[in-house]
PDB file of C-alpha atoms in Angstrom:
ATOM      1  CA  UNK W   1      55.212 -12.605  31.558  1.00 43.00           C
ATOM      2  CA  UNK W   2      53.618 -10.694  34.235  1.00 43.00           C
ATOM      3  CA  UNK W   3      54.688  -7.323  33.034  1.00 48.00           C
ATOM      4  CA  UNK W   4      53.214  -8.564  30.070  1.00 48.00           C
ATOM      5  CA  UNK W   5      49.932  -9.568  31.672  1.00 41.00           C
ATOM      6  CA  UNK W   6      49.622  -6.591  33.366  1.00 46.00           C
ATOM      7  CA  UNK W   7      50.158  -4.316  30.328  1.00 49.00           C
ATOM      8  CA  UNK W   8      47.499  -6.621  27.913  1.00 46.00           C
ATOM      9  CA  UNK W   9      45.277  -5.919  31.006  1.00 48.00           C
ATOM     10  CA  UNK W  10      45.264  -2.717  31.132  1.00 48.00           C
ATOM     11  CA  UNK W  11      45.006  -1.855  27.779  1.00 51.00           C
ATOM     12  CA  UNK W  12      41.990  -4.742  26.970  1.00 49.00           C
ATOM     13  CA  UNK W  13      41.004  -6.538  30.444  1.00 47.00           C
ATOM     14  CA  UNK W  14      38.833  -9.203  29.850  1.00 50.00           C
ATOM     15  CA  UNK W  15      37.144  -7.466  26.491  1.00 62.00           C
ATOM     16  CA  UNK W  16      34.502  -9.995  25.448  1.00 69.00           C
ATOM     17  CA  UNK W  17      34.973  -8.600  21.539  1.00 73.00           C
ATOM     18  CA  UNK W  18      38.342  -9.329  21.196  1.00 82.00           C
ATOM     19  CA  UNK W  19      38.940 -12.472  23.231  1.00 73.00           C
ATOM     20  CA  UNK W  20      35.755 -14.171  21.396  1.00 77.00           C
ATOM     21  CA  UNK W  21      36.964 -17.758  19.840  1.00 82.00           C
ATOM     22  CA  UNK W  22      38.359 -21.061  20.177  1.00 90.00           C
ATOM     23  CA  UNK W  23      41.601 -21.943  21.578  1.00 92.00           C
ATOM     24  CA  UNK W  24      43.995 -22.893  18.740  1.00 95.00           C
ATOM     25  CA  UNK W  25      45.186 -26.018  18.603  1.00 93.00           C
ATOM     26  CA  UNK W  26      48.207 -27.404  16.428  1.00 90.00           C
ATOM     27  CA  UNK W  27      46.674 -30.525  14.705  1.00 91.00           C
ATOM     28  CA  UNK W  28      49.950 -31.053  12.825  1.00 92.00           C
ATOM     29  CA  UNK W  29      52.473 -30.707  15.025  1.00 91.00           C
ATOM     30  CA  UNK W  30      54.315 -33.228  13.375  1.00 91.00           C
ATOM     31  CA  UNK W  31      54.745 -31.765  10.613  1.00 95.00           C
ATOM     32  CA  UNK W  32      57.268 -30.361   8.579  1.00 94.00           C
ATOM     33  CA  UNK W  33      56.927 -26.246   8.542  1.00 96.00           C
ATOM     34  CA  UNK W  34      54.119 -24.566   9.770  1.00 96.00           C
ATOM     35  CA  UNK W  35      50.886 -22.466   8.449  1.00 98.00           C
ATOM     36  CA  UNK W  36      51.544 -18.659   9.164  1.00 98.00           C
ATOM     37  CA  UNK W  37      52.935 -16.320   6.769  1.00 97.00           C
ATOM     38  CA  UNK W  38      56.444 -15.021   7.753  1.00 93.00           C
ATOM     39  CA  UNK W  39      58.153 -16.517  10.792  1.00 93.00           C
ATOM     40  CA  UNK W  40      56.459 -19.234  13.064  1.00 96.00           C
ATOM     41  CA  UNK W  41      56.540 -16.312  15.753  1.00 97.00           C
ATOM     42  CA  UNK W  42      54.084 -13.685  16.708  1.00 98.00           C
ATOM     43  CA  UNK W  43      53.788 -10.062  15.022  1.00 98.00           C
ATOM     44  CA  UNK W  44      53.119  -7.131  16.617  1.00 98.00           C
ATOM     45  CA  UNK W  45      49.965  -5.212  15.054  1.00 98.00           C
ATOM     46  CA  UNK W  46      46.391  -4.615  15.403  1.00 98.00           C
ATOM     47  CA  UNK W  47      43.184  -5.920  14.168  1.00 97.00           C
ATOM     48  CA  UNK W  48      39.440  -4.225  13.792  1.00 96.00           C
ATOM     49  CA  UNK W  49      37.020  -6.258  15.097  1.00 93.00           C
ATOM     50  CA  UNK W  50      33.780  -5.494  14.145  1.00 90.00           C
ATOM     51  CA  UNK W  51      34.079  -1.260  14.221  1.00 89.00           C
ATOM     52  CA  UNK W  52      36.748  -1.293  17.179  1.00 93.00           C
ATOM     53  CA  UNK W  53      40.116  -1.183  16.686  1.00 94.00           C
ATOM     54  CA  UNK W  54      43.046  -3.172  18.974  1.00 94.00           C
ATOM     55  CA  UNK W  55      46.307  -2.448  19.207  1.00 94.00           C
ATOM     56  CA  UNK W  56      48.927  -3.219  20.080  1.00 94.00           C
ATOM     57  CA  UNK W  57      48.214  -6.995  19.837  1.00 96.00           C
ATOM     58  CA  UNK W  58      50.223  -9.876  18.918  1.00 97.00           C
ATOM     59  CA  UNK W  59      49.069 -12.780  16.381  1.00 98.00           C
ATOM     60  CA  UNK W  60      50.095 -15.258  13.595  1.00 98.00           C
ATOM     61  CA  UNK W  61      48.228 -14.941  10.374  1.00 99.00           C
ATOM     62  CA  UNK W  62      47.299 -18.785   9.380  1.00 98.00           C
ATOM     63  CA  UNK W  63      47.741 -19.076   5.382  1.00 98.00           C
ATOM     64  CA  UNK W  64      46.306 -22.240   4.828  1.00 98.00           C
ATOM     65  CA  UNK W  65      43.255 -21.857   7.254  1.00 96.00           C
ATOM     66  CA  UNK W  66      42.794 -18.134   6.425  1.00 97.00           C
ATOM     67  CA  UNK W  67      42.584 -17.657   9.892  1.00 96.00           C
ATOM     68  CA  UNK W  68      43.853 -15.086  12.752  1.00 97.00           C
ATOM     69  CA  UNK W  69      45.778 -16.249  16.228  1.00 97.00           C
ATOM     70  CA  UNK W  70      45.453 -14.005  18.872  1.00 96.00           C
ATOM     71  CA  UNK W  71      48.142 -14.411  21.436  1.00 95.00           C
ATOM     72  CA  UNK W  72      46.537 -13.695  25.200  1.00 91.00           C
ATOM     73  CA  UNK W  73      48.383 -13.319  28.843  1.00 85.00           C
ATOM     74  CA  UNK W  74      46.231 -14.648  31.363  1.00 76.00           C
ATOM     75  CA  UNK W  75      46.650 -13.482  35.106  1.00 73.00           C
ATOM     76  CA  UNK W  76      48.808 -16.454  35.744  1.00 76.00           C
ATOM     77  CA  UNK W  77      51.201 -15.521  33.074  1.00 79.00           C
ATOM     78  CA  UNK W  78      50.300 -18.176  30.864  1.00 85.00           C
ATOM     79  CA  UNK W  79      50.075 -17.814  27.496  1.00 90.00           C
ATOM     80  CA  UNK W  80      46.635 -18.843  25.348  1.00 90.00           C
ATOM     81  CA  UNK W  81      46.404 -18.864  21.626  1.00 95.00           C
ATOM     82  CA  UNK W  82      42.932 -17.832  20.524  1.00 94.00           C
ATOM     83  CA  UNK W  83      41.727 -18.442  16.914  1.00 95.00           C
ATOM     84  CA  UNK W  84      39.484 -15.021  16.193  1.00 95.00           C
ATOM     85  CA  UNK W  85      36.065 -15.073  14.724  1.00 93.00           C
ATOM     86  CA  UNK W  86      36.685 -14.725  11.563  1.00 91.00           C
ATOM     87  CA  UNK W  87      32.606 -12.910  10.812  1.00 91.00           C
ATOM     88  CA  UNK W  88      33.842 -10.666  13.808  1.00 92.00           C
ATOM     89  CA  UNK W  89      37.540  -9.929  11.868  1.00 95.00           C
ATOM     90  CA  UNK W  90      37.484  -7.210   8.774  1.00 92.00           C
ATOM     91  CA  UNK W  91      40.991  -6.115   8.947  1.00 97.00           C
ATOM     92  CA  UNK W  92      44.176  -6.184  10.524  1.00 99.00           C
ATOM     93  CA  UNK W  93      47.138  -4.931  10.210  1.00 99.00           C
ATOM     94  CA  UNK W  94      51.107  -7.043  10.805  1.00 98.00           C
ATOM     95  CA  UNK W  95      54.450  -4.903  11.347  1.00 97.00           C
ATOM     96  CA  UNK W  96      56.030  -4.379   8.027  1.00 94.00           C
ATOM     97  CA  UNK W  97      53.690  -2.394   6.563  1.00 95.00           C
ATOM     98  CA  UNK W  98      51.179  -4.835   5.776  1.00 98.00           C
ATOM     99  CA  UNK W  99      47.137  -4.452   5.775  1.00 98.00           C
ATOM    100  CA  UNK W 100      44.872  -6.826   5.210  1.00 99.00           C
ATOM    101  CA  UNK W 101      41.148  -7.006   4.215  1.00 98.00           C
ATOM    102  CA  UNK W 102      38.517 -10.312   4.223  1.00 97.00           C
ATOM    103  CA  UNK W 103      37.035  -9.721   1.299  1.00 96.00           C
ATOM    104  CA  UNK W 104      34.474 -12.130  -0.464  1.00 93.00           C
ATOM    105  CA  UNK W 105      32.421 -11.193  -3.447  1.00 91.00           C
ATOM    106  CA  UNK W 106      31.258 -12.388  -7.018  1.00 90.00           C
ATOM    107  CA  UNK W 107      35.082 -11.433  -8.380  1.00 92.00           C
ATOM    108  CA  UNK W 108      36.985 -13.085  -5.499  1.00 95.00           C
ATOM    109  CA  UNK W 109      37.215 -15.967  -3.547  1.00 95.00           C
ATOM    110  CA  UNK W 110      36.497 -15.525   0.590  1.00 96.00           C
ATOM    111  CA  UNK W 111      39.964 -14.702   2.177  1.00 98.00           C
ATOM    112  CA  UNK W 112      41.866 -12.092   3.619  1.00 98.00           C
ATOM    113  CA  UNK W 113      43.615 -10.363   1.158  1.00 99.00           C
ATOM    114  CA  UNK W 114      46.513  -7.736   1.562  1.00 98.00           C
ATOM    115  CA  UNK W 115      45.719  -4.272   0.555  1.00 98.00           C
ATOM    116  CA  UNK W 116      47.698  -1.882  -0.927  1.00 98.00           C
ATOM    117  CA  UNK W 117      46.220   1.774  -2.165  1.00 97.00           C
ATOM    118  CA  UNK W 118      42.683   2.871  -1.830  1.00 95.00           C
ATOM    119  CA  UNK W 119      39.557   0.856  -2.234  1.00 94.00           C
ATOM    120  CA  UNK W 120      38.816   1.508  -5.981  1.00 94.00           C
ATOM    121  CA  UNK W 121      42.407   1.369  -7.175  1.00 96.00           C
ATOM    122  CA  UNK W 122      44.691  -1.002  -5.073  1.00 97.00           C
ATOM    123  CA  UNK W 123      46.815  -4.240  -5.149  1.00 98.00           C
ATOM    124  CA  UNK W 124      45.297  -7.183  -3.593  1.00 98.00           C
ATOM    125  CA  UNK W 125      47.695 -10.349  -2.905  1.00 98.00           C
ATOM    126  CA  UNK W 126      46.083 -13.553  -1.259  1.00 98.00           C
ATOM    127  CA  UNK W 127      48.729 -15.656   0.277  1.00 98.00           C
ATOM    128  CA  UNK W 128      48.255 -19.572   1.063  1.00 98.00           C
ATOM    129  CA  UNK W 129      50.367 -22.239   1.745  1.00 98.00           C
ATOM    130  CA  UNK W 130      49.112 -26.156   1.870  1.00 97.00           C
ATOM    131  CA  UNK W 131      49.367 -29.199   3.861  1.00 96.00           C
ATOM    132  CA  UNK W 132      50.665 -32.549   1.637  1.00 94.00           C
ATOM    133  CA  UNK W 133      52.087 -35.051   1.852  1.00 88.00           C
ATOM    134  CA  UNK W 134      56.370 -34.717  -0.347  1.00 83.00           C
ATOM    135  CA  UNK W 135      56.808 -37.506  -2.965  1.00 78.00           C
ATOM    136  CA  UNK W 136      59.021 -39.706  -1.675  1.00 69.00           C
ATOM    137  CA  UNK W 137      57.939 -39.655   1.692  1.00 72.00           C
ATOM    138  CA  UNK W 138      55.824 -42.308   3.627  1.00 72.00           C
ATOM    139  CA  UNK W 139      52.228 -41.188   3.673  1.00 71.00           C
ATOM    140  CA  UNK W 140      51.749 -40.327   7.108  1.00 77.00           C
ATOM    141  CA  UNK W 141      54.421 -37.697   6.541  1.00 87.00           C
ATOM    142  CA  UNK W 142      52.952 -33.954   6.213  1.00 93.00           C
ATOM    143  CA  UNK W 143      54.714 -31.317   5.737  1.00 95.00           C
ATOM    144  CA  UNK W 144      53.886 -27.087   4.247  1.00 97.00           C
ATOM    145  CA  UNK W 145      54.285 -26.405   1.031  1.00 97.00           C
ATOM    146  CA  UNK W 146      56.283 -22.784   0.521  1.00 96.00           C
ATOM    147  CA  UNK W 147      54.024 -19.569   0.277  1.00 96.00           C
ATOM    148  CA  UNK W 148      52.131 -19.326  -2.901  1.00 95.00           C
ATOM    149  CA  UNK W 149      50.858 -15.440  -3.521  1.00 96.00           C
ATOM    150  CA  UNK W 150      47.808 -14.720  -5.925  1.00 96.00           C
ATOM    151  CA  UNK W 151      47.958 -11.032  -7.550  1.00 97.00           C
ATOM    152  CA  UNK W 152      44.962  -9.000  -8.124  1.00 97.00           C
ATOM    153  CA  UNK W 153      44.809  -4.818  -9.171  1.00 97.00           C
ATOM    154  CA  UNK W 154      40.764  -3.279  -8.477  1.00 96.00           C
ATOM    155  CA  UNK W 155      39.899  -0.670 -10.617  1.00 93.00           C
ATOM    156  CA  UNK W 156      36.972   1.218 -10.548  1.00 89.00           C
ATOM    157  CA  UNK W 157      34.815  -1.285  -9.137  1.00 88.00           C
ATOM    158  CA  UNK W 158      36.403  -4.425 -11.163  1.00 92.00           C
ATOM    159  CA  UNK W 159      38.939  -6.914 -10.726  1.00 96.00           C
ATOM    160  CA  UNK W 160      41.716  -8.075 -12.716  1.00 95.00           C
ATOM    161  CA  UNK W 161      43.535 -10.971 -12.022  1.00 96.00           C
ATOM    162  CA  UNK W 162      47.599 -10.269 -12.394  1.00 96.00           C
ATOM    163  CA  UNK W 163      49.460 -13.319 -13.397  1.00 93.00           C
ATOM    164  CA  UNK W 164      52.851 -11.790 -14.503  1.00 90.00           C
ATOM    165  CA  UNK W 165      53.695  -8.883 -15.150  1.00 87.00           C
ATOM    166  CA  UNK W 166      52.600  -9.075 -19.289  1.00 89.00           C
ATOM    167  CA  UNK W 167      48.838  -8.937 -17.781  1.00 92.00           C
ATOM    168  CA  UNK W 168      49.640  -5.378 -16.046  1.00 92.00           C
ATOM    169  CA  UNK W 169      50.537  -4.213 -19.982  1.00 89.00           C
ATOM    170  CA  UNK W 170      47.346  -5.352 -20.763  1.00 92.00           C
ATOM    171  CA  UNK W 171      45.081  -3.624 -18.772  1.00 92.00           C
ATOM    172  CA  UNK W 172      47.385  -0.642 -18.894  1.00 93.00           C
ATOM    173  CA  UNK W 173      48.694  -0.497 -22.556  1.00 94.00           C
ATOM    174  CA  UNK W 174      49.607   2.802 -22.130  1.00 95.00           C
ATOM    175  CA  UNK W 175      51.897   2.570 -19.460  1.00 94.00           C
ATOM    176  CA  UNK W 176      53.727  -0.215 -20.687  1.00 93.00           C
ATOM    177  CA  UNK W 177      57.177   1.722 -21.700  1.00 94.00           C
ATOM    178  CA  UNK W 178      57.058   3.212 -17.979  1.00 94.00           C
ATOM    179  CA  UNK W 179      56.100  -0.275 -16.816  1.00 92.00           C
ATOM    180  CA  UNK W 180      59.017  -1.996 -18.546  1.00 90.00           C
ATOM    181  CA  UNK W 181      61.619   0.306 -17.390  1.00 91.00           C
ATOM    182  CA  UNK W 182      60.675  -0.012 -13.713  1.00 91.00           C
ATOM    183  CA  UNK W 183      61.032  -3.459 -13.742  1.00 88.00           C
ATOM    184  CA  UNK W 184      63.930  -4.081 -15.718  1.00 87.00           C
ATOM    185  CA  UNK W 185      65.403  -1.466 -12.691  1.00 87.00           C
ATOM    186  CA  UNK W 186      63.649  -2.943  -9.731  1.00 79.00           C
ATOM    187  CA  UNK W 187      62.417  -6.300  -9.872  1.00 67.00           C
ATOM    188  CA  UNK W 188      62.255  -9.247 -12.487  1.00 68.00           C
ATOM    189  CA  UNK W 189      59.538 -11.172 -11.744  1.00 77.00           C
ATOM    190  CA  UNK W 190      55.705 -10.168  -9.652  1.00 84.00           C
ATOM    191  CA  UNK W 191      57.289 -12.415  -7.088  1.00 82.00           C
ATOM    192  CA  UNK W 192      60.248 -10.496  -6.281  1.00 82.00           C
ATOM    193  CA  UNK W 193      58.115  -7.675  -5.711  1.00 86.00           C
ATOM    194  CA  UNK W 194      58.117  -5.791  -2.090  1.00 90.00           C
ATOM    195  CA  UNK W 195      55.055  -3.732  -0.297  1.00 92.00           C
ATOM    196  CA  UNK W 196      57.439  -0.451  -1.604  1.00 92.00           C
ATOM    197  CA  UNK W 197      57.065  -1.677  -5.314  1.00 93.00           C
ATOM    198  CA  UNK W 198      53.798  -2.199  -4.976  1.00 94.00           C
ATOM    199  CA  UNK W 199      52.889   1.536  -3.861  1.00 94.00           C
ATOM    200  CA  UNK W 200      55.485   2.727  -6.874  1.00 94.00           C
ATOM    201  CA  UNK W 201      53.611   0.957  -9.548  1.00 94.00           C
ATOM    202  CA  UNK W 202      50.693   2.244  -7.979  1.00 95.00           C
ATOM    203  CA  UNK W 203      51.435   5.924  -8.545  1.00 95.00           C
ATOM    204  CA  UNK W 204      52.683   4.993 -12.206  1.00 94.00           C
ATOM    205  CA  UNK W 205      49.423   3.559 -13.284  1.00 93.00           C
ATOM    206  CA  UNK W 206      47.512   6.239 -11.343  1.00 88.00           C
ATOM    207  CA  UNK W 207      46.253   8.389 -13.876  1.00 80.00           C
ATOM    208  CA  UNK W 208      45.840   5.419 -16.226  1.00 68.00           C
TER     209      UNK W 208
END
């Protein structure tokens, strides 16, 4: 932990713009799961915060609050878990090769949204989980549902919501032989789909 400490100290001290929020607090610990996307561990990657960009850092991306943890090494060694302001947070970025946005506007609901392409023609996927309680279970029972992804495509300034892979043929007629054929060869369903399909069907559909 100290080697730890001293290296997060180095690199961000006591920055007031990154270590600017509320100490996160588990509310449902009892419960069955947990909120982040991927592993209940944290990620290397980096986030912007306002126009300044930190990395390395280390966080937990909160589905069901749409929310960022921000793991911090105090002098001590200790660890603190700090919920980031989420009007200071446009993007960050998780090890895998993910990037996400918050995004809210007339076409799409306020949330971060993973990005994949350039603004103008890119995949967006929002990812949430919820908190319930399981039929059959006694009511003060909670537990995370699985992770439920959303699929959008932005073209030209609009938004198209992708519900299975019939609604890409629709907004891209033409490309639906070339469509077809990657599918039947890669993946069978939009859910099965990785960050590497994503940028493949991108650069089918580019000159669309």
């Amino acid at each position: 932990m100290k080697k730890q400490y001293e290296h997060y100290n180095q690199k961000y001290g006591l920055n007031d713009l990154l270590v600017n929020g509320v100490l996160y607090i588990n509310l449902h610990y009892n419960a069955t799961g947990y909120p982040f996307m991927g592993e209940n561990t944290f990620r290397r990657g980096s986030v912007m915060v306002k126009d300044e960009n930190f990395f390395p850092v280390e966080l937990k991306y909160d589905i069901v609050d749409q929310q960022l943890v921000l793991k911090v090494i105090n002098s001590f060694g200790g660890q603190s878990n700090i919920i980031l302001r989420r009007d200071f947070v446009h993007q960050f970025t998780l090890e895998g090769g993910y990037t996400f946005e918050w995004l809210d506007n007339d076409e799409l609901s306020a949330s971060f949204y993973q990005v994949v392409g350039k603004k103008g023609f890119r995949w967006l996927i929002k990812y949430t989980k919820y908190l319930e309680v399981p039929q059959g279970t006694q009511a003060n029972h909670f537990a995370y549902t699985k992770v439920y992804r959303k699929y959008y495509f932005e073209r030209h300034g609009k938004v198209f919501n992708i519900r299975n892979r019939k609604s890409i043929w629709k907004y891209f007629p033409e490309k639906k032989k070339e469509l077809k054929k990657y599918f039947r060869a890669h993946r069978g369903s939009l859910s099965a789909i990785s960050n590497e399909d994503f940028n493949n069907l991108l650069k089918i559909l580019k000159d669309a």
